[in-house]
Amino acid sequence: MNIIVTGGAGYIGSHVVTELVAAGHRPIIIDNFSNSEESVIDNLKSLTGQDITFYKANFADVTTLEEIITKENVEGVIHIAAFKAVGESVEQPLKYYDNNLCGFVELLKVANKHNIKHFVFSSSAAVYGTPPVAQVTEETPCAPASPYGWTKYMDEIVLRDTCAATPALRGVALRYFNVVGAHPSGKIGELPKGKPQNLLPIIVQVVAGKLPPLTVYGTDYDTADGSCERDYIHVVDLAKAHVAALEKISKQSEGGFEVYNIGTGKPTSVLQMIDVFEKTNGVKVPHAIGERRAGDPAAYFAVADKAEKELGWHATKDLEDGVKSAWEWQKSLG
């Protein structure tokens, strides 16, 4: 199938593009490079051995979207592009609601107008906010704790309701947990602009000397070692989940909407992440213990049984794969 991938030059999007090609699909990248680099396109061409089609554009540019869909005979959309910094979303909520929500509505309107039947949406575990239980299923109540999380949840609702009103439309929302790692080829990985927001990219830059020592926010939680626990999913596994979702809905005879948790189902603590990084890569992670950070839940991780049962997908890479590939990628950047 000819599949638009919004944000296809970004961290997650570029890995999705490689898996789409491997599965026999033709990805068409739409990216304005606000949080990615154009050099990624050449790396994707080298990695896949194919001339990847891309358009430098905003995913919500209706006129350009119409032209691309018509010209490229688009059959499906994987929507990944979004602003994603939780802290920034609190400081600039209108920026996030305008791009992540209003832009999503415009994209979906154009896709619907052109009778595109397959729509895979990049959601987030941020829709759960501070979950009441550590083991999070798709039935766990959603209570986002930031404008970013709300935009993802609202987009899910918009897609769900549009699928209900459009019998042929098949929609899927993938709720990612904490994404880590890089492609084993060393050709693509995370290129955060500004200070990274997530634990492993921070560790990588601390070890590389680009950031001061890491602060571990609290070691007195009710967890195995006292530090917060999260679910870390390798980016290659996550990319494969998109293909699995696309192929499932392509076989459906009717429309509909489903959500899936995409995680390992295994909790990893902050101290454990540091330990595994040090042992796997043979380096030390400078860090200090600090006070708890307001709003941090002690632990939450995915129950991903639904994805395994319905998509035939499960995580195959372990934490060692994630920390090793992330460090190799950083070293390749110099």
mmCIF file of C-alpha atoms in Angstrom:
data_model
loop_
_atom_site.group_PDB
_atom_site.id
_atom_site.type_symbol
_atom_site.label_atom_id
_atom_site.label_comp_id
_atom_site.label_asym_id
_atom_site.label_seq_id
_atom_site.Cartn_x
_atom_site.Cartn_y
_atom_site.Cartn_z
ATOM 1 C CA MET A 1 0.000 0.000 0.000
ATOM 2 C CA ASN A 2 0.969 3.632 -0.497
ATOM 3 C CA ILE A 3 1.088 5.022 3.050
ATOM 4 C CA ILE A 4 1.552 8.615 4.175
ATOM 5 C CA VAL A 5 3.785 8.816 7.259
ATOM 6 C CA THR A 6 3.511 12.226 8.890
ATOM 7 C CA GLY A 7 6.674 13.022 10.804
ATOM 8 C CA GLY A 8 8.384 10.277 8.834
ATOM 9 C CA ALA A 9 11.840 11.838 9.176
ATOM 10 C CA GLY A 10 11.597 11.957 12.968
ATOM 11 C CA TYR A 11 12.822 9.462 15.535
ATOM 12 C CA ILE A 12 9.845 7.120 15.553
ATOM 13 C CA GLY A 13 8.676 7.947 12.033
ATOM 14 C CA SER A 14 11.981 7.030 10.391
ATOM 15 C CA HIS A 15 11.939 3.605 12.026
ATOM 16 C CA VAL A 16 8.331 3.096 10.923
ATOM 17 C CA VAL A 17 9.365 3.945 7.356
ATOM 18 C CA THR A 18 12.049 1.242 7.378
ATOM 19 C CA GLU A 19 9.599 -1.381 8.647
ATOM 20 C CA LEU A 20 6.975 -0.392 6.079
ATOM 21 C CA VAL A 21 9.508 -0.876 3.282
ATOM 22 C CA ALA A 22 10.579 -4.225 4.748
ATOM 23 C CA ALA A 23 6.926 -5.323 4.755
ATOM 24 C CA GLY A 24 6.459 -4.398 1.091
ATOM 25 C CA HIS A 25 4.638 -1.089 1.518
ATOM 26 C CA ARG A 26 5.528 2.268 -0.036
ATOM 27 C CA PRO A 27 5.898 5.041 2.558
ATOM 28 C CA ILE A 28 5.401 8.680 1.589
ATOM 29 C CA ILE A 29 6.943 11.005 4.149
ATOM 30 C CA ILE A 30 5.389 14.341 5.065
ATOM 31 C CA ASP A 31 7.634 16.289 7.444
ATOM 32 C CA ASN A 32 8.354 19.978 7.970
ATOM 33 C CA PHE A 33 11.649 19.115 9.756
ATOM 34 C CA SER A 34 10.743 21.192 12.824
ATOM 35 C CA ASN A 35 12.082 18.388 15.029
ATOM 36 C CA SER A 36 14.090 16.337 12.532
ATOM 37 C CA GLU A 37 16.836 16.698 9.944
ATOM 38 C CA GLU A 38 16.608 16.423 6.151
ATOM 39 C CA SER A 39 19.756 14.264 6.209
ATOM 40 C CA VAL A 40 17.570 11.480 7.627
ATOM 41 C CA ILE A 41 15.994 11.060 4.170
ATOM 42 C CA ASP A 42 19.344 10.111 2.644
ATOM 43 C CA ASN A 43 19.999 7.747 5.537
ATOM 44 C CA LEU A 44 16.644 6.075 4.927
ATOM 45 C CA LYS A 45 17.434 5.683 1.239
ATOM 46 C CA SER A 46 20.755 4.056 2.138
ATOM 47 C CA LEU A 47 19.169 1.845 4.762
ATOM 48 C CA THR A 48 16.221 0.635 2.687
ATOM 49 C CA GLY A 49 17.865 0.639 -0.735
ATOM 50 C CA GLN A 50 14.884 2.553 -2.073
ATOM 51 C CA ASP A 51 14.265 6.087 -3.236
ATOM 52 C CA ILE A 52 11.976 7.288 -0.449
ATOM 53 C CA THR A 53 9.304 9.775 -1.523
ATOM 54 C CA PHE A 54 9.068 12.778 0.769
ATOM 55 C CA TYR A 55 7.424 16.182 0.925
ATOM 56 C CA LYS A 56 8.647 19.058 3.053
ATOM 57 C CA ALA A 57 5.315 20.255 4.372
ATOM 58 C CA ASN A 58 3.124 20.633 7.425
ATOM 59 C CA PHE A 59 0.771 17.680 7.879
ATOM 60 C CA ALA A 60 -2.153 20.085 8.384
ATOM 61 C CA ASP A 61 -1.565 21.991 5.109
ATOM 62 C CA VAL A 62 -4.828 21.039 3.419
ATOM 63 C CA THR A 63 -3.891 22.159 -0.097
ATOM 64 C CA THR A 64 -0.607 20.219 -0.074
ATOM 65 C CA LEU A 65 -2.289 17.172 1.463
ATOM 66 C CA GLU A 66 -4.882 17.117 -1.293
ATOM 67 C CA GLU A 67 -2.166 17.252 -3.934
ATOM 68 C CA ILE A 68 -0.087 14.496 -2.325
ATOM 69 C CA ILE A 69 -3.007 12.137 -1.804
ATOM 70 C CA THR A 70 -4.124 12.522 -5.401
ATOM 71 C CA LYS A 71 -0.654 12.328 -6.948
ATOM 72 C CA GLU A 72 0.592 9.382 -4.875
ATOM 73 C CA ASN A 73 -2.630 7.330 -4.858
ATOM 74 C CA VAL A 74 -2.525 7.172 -1.065
ATOM 75 C CA GLU A 75 -4.338 4.270 0.601
ATOM 76 C CA GLY A 76 -3.511 4.815 4.253
ATOM 77 C CA VAL A 77 -2.109 7.221 6.829
ATOM 78 C CA ILE A 78 0.197 6.662 9.784
ATOM 79 C CA HIS A 79 0.047 9.895 11.756
ATOM 80 C CA ILE A 80 3.066 10.447 14.001
ATOM 81 C CA ALA A 81 3.877 14.160 13.661
ATOM 82 C CA ALA A 82 3.112 16.159 16.806
ATOM 83 C CA PHE A 83 4.605 18.478 19.371
ATOM 84 C CA LYS A 84 5.550 16.237 22.276
ATOM 85 C CA ALA A 85 7.259 18.104 25.140
ATOM 86 C CA VAL A 86 5.035 17.763 28.200
ATOM 87 C CA GLY A 87 6.544 20.740 30.032
ATOM 88 C CA GLU A 88 6.263 22.990 27.003
ATOM 89 C CA SER A 89 2.639 21.965 26.560
ATOM 90 C CA VAL A 90 1.898 23.259 30.075
ATOM 91 C CA GLU A 91 3.607 26.563 29.271
ATOM 92 C CA GLN A 92 2.151 26.915 25.751
ATOM 93 C CA PRO A 93 -1.129 24.979 25.677
ATOM 94 C CA LEU A 94 -2.571 26.805 22.668
ATOM 95 C CA LYS A 95 0.456 25.824 20.568
ATOM 96 C CA TYR A 96 -0.271 22.170 21.369
ATOM 97 C CA TYR A 97 -4.031 22.299 20.907
ATOM 98 C CA ASP A 98 -3.600 24.123 17.602
ATOM 99 C CA ASN A 99 -1.026 21.712 16.153
ATOM 100 C CA ASN A 100 -1.834 18.373 17.754
ATOM 101 C CA LEU A 101 -5.624 18.661 17.856
ATOM 102 C CA CYS A 102 -6.741 21.189 15.225
ATOM 103 C CA GLY A 103 -4.084 19.949 12.809
ATOM 104 C CA PHE A 104 -5.212 16.374 13.379
ATOM 105 C CA VAL A 105 -8.807 17.312 12.562
ATOM 106 C CA GLU A 106 -7.711 18.898 9.278
ATOM 107 C CA LEU A 107 -5.663 15.835 8.350
ATOM 108 C CA LEU A 108 -8.533 13.489 9.123
ATOM 109 C CA LYS A 109 -11.002 15.633 7.182
ATOM 110 C CA VAL A 110 -8.829 15.457 4.069
ATOM 111 C CA ALA A 111 -8.245 11.713 4.482
ATOM 112 C CA ASN A 112 -11.977 11.162 4.873
ATOM 113 C CA LYS A 113 -12.771 13.315 1.858
ATOM 114 C CA HIS A 114 -10.510 11.111 -0.270
ATOM 115 C CA ASN A 115 -11.973 7.879 1.118
ATOM 116 C CA ILE A 116 -8.764 6.718 2.763
ATOM 117 C CA LYS A 117 -9.774 3.650 4.744
ATOM 118 C CA HIS A 118 -6.679 2.939 6.854
ATOM 119 C CA PHE A 119 -5.611 5.303 9.638
ATOM 120 C CA VAL A 120 -3.042 4.469 12.336
ATOM 121 C CA PHE A 121 -2.608 7.138 15.000
ATOM 122 C CA SER A 122 0.418 7.662 17.227
ATOM 123 C CA SER A 123 -1.075 8.114 20.677
ATOM 124 C CA SER A 124 0.698 7.934 24.028
ATOM 125 C CA ALA A 125 0.582 6.439 27.494
ATOM 126 C CA ALA A 126 0.300 10.091 28.567
ATOM 127 C CA VAL A 127 -3.463 9.669 28.069
ATOM 128 C CA TYR A 128 -3.509 7.750 31.377
ATOM 129 C CA GLY A 129 -2.002 10.624 33.382
ATOM 130 C CA THR A 130 -1.222 9.256 36.843
ATOM 131 C CA PRO A 131 -2.877 5.845 36.643
ATOM 132 C CA PRO A 132 -4.526 4.435 39.780
ATOM 133 C CA VAL A 133 -2.750 1.095 39.288
ATOM 134 C CA ALA A 134 0.748 0.171 38.114
ATOM 135 C CA GLN A 135 -0.406 -2.346 35.496
ATOM 136 C CA VAL A 136 -2.140 -0.308 32.813
ATOM 137 C CA THR A 137 -4.611 -1.893 30.400
ATOM 138 C CA GLU A 138 -6.561 -0.218 27.621
ATOM 139 C CA GLU A 139 -9.504 -0.127 30.053
ATOM 140 C CA THR A 140 -7.605 1.907 32.660
ATOM 141 C CA PRO A 141 -9.394 5.288 32.992
ATOM 142 C CA CYS A 142 -7.795 8.078 30.969
ATOM 143 C CA ALA A 143 -7.030 11.241 32.950
ATOM 144 C CA PRO A 144 -4.254 13.156 31.169
ATOM 145 C CA ALA A 145 -2.076 15.356 33.373
ATOM 146 C CA SER A 146 -0.896 17.806 30.690
ATOM 147 C CA PRO A 147 -2.160 19.566 27.562
ATOM 148 C CA TYR A 148 0.059 17.204 25.547
ATOM 149 C CA GLY A 149 -1.710 14.195 27.038
ATOM 150 C CA TRP A 150 -5.098 15.783 26.469
ATOM 151 C CA THR A 151 -4.342 16.422 22.792
ATOM 152 C CA LYS A 152 -3.544 12.736 22.320
ATOM 153 C CA TYR A 153 -6.698 11.628 24.126
ATOM 154 C CA MET A 154 -8.864 14.124 22.238
ATOM 155 C CA ASP A 155 -7.399 12.927 18.936
ATOM 156 C CA GLU A 156 -8.345 9.373 19.884
ATOM 157 C CA ILE A 157 -11.909 10.511 20.539
ATOM 158 C CA VAL A 158 -12.055 12.386 17.231
ATOM 159 C CA LEU A 159 -10.810 9.321 15.349
ATOM 160 C CA ARG A 160 -13.172 6.990 17.246
ATOM 161 C CA ASP A 161 -16.204 9.139 16.506
ATOM 162 C CA THR A 162 -15.218 9.603 12.864
ATOM 163 C CA CYS A 163 -14.856 5.846 12.446
ATOM 164 C CA ALA A 164 -18.315 5.375 13.986
ATOM 165 C CA ALA A 165 -19.775 7.826 11.482
ATOM 166 C CA THR A 166 -17.799 6.493 8.503
ATOM 167 C CA PRO A 167 -18.500 2.758 8.019
ATOM 168 C CA ALA A 168 -15.491 2.174 5.760
ATOM 169 C CA LEU A 169 -12.909 3.909 7.994
ATOM 170 C CA ARG A 170 -10.634 1.622 10.013
ATOM 171 C CA GLY A 171 -8.789 3.454 12.771
ATOM 172 C CA VAL A 172 -6.214 2.356 15.327
ATOM 173 C CA ALA A 173 -4.597 4.331 18.153
ATOM 174 C CA LEU A 174 -1.313 2.996 19.523
ATOM 175 C CA ARG A 175 -0.574 4.119 23.071
ATOM 176 C CA TYR A 176 3.214 4.162 23.262
ATOM 177 C CA PHE A 177 5.017 3.791 26.541
ATOM 178 C CA ASN A 178 8.637 5.036 26.908
ATOM 179 C CA VAL A 179 10.452 4.669 23.585
ATOM 180 C CA VAL A 180 14.187 3.879 23.613
ATOM 181 C CA GLY A 181 17.020 2.703 21.389
ATOM 182 C CA ALA A 182 18.073 3.165 17.784
ATOM 183 C CA HIS A 183 18.188 1.142 14.577
ATOM 184 C CA PRO A 184 20.843 -1.620 14.664
ATOM 185 C CA SER A 185 22.253 -0.328 11.367
ATOM 186 C CA GLY A 186 23.412 2.835 13.111
ATOM 187 C CA LYS A 187 21.903 4.912 10.300
ATOM 188 C CA ILE A 188 18.900 6.348 12.170
ATOM 189 C CA GLY A 189 18.150 7.183 15.785
ATOM 190 C CA GLU A 190 16.928 9.972 18.039
ATOM 191 C CA LEU A 191 18.051 13.522 17.240
ATOM 192 C CA PRO A 192 16.492 15.580 20.045
ATOM 193 C CA LYS A 193 16.523 19.321 19.470
ATOM 194 C CA GLY A 194 17.111 21.065 22.759
ATOM 195 C CA LYS A 195 17.326 19.234 26.064
ATOM 196 C CA PRO A 196 15.928 15.695 25.878
ATOM 197 C CA GLN A 197 12.847 14.960 27.986
ATOM 198 C CA ASN A 198 13.180 11.225 28.607
ATOM 199 C CA LEU A 199 15.476 9.173 30.836
ATOM 200 C CA LEU A 200 17.621 7.222 28.366
ATOM 201 C CA PRO A 201 18.385 10.161 26.026
ATOM 202 C CA ILE A 202 19.343 12.182 29.115
ATOM 203 C CA ILE A 203 21.649 9.388 30.318
ATOM 204 C CA VAL A 204 23.250 9.179 26.871
ATOM 205 C CA GLN A 205 23.976 12.904 26.801
ATOM 206 C CA VAL A 206 25.215 12.901 30.402
ATOM 207 C CA VAL A 207 27.721 10.159 29.561
ATOM 208 C CA ALA A 208 28.683 12.002 26.368
ATOM 209 C CA GLY A 209 29.466 15.086 28.453
ATOM 210 C CA LYS A 210 26.721 17.183 26.903
ATOM 211 C CA LEU A 211 24.635 17.421 30.095
ATOM 212 C CA PRO A 212 25.488 17.686 33.808
ATOM 213 C CA PRO A 213 25.159 14.597 36.038
ATOM 214 C CA LEU A 214 21.747 12.968 36.130
ATOM 215 C CA THR A 215 19.442 13.569 39.102
ATOM 216 C CA VAL A 216 17.485 10.543 40.281
ATOM 217 C CA TYR A 217 14.292 12.051 41.636
ATOM 218 C CA GLY A 218 13.576 10.004 44.739
ATOM 219 C CA THR A 219 14.613 6.575 45.954
ATOM 220 C CA ASP A 220 11.916 6.143 48.603
ATOM 221 C CA TYR A 221 9.060 4.957 46.404
ATOM 222 C CA ASP A 222 7.270 1.674 46.993
ATOM 223 C CA THR A 223 9.191 -0.106 44.222
ATOM 224 C CA ALA A 224 11.866 -2.820 44.110
ATOM 225 C CA ASP A 225 14.766 -0.384 44.632
ATOM 226 C CA GLY A 226 12.910 2.761 45.678
ATOM 227 C CA SER A 227 13.210 4.620 42.353
ATOM 228 C CA CYS A 228 10.396 5.163 39.853
ATOM 229 C CA GLU A 229 9.544 2.345 37.459
ATOM 230 C CA ARG A 230 8.456 2.709 33.832
ATOM 231 C CA ASP A 231 7.993 0.557 30.716
ATOM 232 C CA TYR A 232 10.686 1.029 28.033
ATOM 233 C CA ILE A 233 9.826 -0.159 24.513
ATOM 234 C CA HIS A 234 12.507 -0.418 21.814
ATOM 235 C CA VAL A 235 11.833 1.855 18.849
ATOM 236 C CA VAL A 236 12.224 -1.023 16.356
ATOM 237 C CA ASP A 237 9.580 -3.053 18.205
ATOM 238 C CA LEU A 238 7.348 0.016 18.238
ATOM 239 C CA ALA A 239 7.818 0.505 14.498
ATOM 240 C CA LYS A 240 6.830 -3.105 13.863
ATOM 241 C CA ALA A 241 3.638 -2.513 15.871
ATOM 242 C CA HIS A 242 2.577 0.129 13.341
ATOM 243 C CA VAL A 243 2.972 -2.324 10.494
ATOM 244 C CA ALA A 244 1.080 -4.997 12.424
ATOM 245 C CA ALA A 245 -1.774 -2.542 13.062
ATOM 246 C CA LEU A 246 -1.869 -1.460 9.422
ATOM 247 C CA GLU A 247 -1.946 -5.026 8.168
ATOM 248 C CA LYS A 248 -4.705 -5.990 10.615
ATOM 249 C CA ILE A 249 -7.041 -3.218 9.520
ATOM 250 C CA SER A 250 -6.229 -3.830 5.847
ATOM 251 C CA LYS A 251 -7.773 -7.291 6.234
ATOM 252 C CA GLN A 252 -10.948 -6.065 7.924
ATOM 253 C CA SER A 253 -14.135 -6.162 5.897
ATOM 254 C CA GLU A 254 -15.674 -3.342 7.941
ATOM 255 C CA GLY A 255 -14.551 -0.145 9.606
ATOM 256 C CA GLY A 256 -14.082 0.397 13.312
ATOM 257 C CA PHE A 257 -11.731 1.767 15.939
ATOM 258 C CA GLU A 258 -9.396 0.116 18.440
ATOM 259 C CA VAL A 259 -6.717 1.219 20.902
ATOM 260 C CA TYR A 260 -3.650 -0.801 21.862
ATOM 261 C CA ASN A 261 -0.986 -0.413 24.513
ATOM 262 C CA ILE A 262 2.480 -0.771 23.016
ATOM 263 C CA GLY A 263 4.992 -1.680 25.703
ATOM 264 C CA THR A 264 7.009 -4.566 27.067
ATOM 265 C CA GLY A 265 4.858 -5.235 30.110
ATOM 266 C CA LYS A 266 8.017 -5.145 32.248
ATOM 267 C CA PRO A 267 8.803 -2.356 34.730
ATOM 268 C CA THR A 268 12.322 -0.904 34.764
ATOM 269 C CA SER A 269 13.447 1.462 37.515
ATOM 270 C CA VAL A 270 15.625 4.533 37.092
ATOM 271 C CA LEU A 271 18.434 2.907 39.084
ATOM 272 C CA GLN A 272 18.092 -0.284 37.079
ATOM 273 C CA MET A 273 18.338 1.685 33.824
ATOM 274 C CA ILE A 274 21.554 3.292 35.052
ATOM 275 C CA ASP A 275 22.970 -0.075 36.105
ATOM 276 C CA VAL A 276 22.116 -1.801 32.818
ATOM 277 C CA PHE A 277 23.523 1.117 30.803
ATOM 278 C CA GLU A 278 26.804 0.986 32.719
ATOM 279 C CA LYS A 279 27.219 -2.792 32.503
ATOM 280 C CA THR A 280 26.174 -3.087 28.857
ATOM 281 C CA ASN A 281 28.301 -0.221 27.563
ATOM 282 C CA GLY A 282 31.229 -0.327 29.990
ATOM 283 C CA VAL A 283 30.847 3.302 31.053
ATOM 284 C CA LYS A 284 29.850 5.167 34.192
ATOM 285 C CA VAL A 285 26.720 7.301 34.421
ATOM 286 C CA PRO A 286 27.412 10.320 36.668
ATOM 287 C CA HIS A 287 24.348 10.773 38.867
ATOM 288 C CA ALA A 288 23.115 12.009 42.206
ATOM 289 C CA ILE A 289 20.072 11.227 44.314
ATOM 290 C CA GLY A 290 17.564 14.045 44.688
ATOM 291 C CA GLU A 291 14.158 14.619 46.229
ATOM 292 C CA ARG A 292 10.968 13.312 44.703
ATOM 293 C CA ARG A 293 9.554 15.322 41.815
ATOM 294 C CA ALA A 294 5.957 16.456 42.183
ATOM 295 C CA GLY A 295 3.486 14.452 40.118
ATOM 296 C CA ASP A 296 5.713 11.442 39.400
ATOM 297 C CA PRO A 297 3.807 8.176 39.924
ATOM 298 C CA ALA A 298 5.851 5.452 41.603
ATOM 299 C CA ALA A 299 5.296 2.942 38.805
ATOM 300 C CA TYR A 300 3.282 2.236 35.714
ATOM 301 C CA PHE A 301 3.774 -0.166 32.849
ATOM 302 C CA ALA A 302 1.803 -1.629 29.984
ATOM 303 C CA VAL A 303 -0.347 -4.668 29.854
ATOM 304 C CA ALA A 304 0.058 -5.367 26.127
ATOM 305 C CA ASP A 305 -1.912 -8.629 25.904
ATOM 306 C CA LYS A 306 -4.480 -7.107 23.550
ATOM 307 C CA ALA A 307 -1.814 -6.179 20.979
ATOM 308 C CA GLU A 308 -0.398 -9.700 21.106
ATOM 309 C CA LYS A 309 -3.809 -11.328 20.755
ATOM 310 C CA GLU A 310 -5.277 -9.085 18.047
ATOM 311 C CA LEU A 311 -2.229 -7.776 16.176
ATOM 312 C CA GLY A 312 0.058 -10.764 16.602
ATOM 313 C CA TRP A 313 2.637 -8.343 18.001
ATOM 314 C CA HIS A 314 4.830 -8.424 21.082
ATOM 315 C CA ALA A 315 8.089 -6.807 22.107
ATOM 316 C CA THR A 316 11.157 -8.844 21.151
ATOM 317 C CA LYS A 317 14.039 -6.581 22.208
ATOM 318 C CA ASP A 318 15.238 -6.217 25.780
ATOM 319 C CA LEU A 319 16.616 -3.307 27.760
ATOM 320 C CA GLU A 320 20.193 -4.227 26.856
ATOM 321 C CA ASP A 321 19.305 -3.824 23.164
ATOM 322 C CA GLY A 322 17.878 -0.395 23.905
ATOM 323 C CA VAL A 323 20.784 1.004 25.887
ATOM 324 C CA LYS A 324 23.444 -0.493 23.606
ATOM 325 C CA SER A 325 21.912 0.825 20.373
ATOM 326 C CA ALA A 326 21.243 4.247 21.931
ATOM 327 C CA TRP A 327 24.891 4.583 23.020
ATOM 328 C CA GLU A 328 26.237 3.356 19.672
ATOM 329 C CA TRP A 329 24.019 5.896 17.920
ATOM 330 C CA GLN A 330 25.277 8.722 20.165
ATOM 331 C CA LYS A 331 28.899 7.763 19.508
ATOM 332 C CA SER A 332 28.244 7.825 15.758
ATOM 333 C CA LEU A 333 27.087 11.439 16.078
ATOM 334 C CA GLY A 334 30.378 12.465 17.663
#
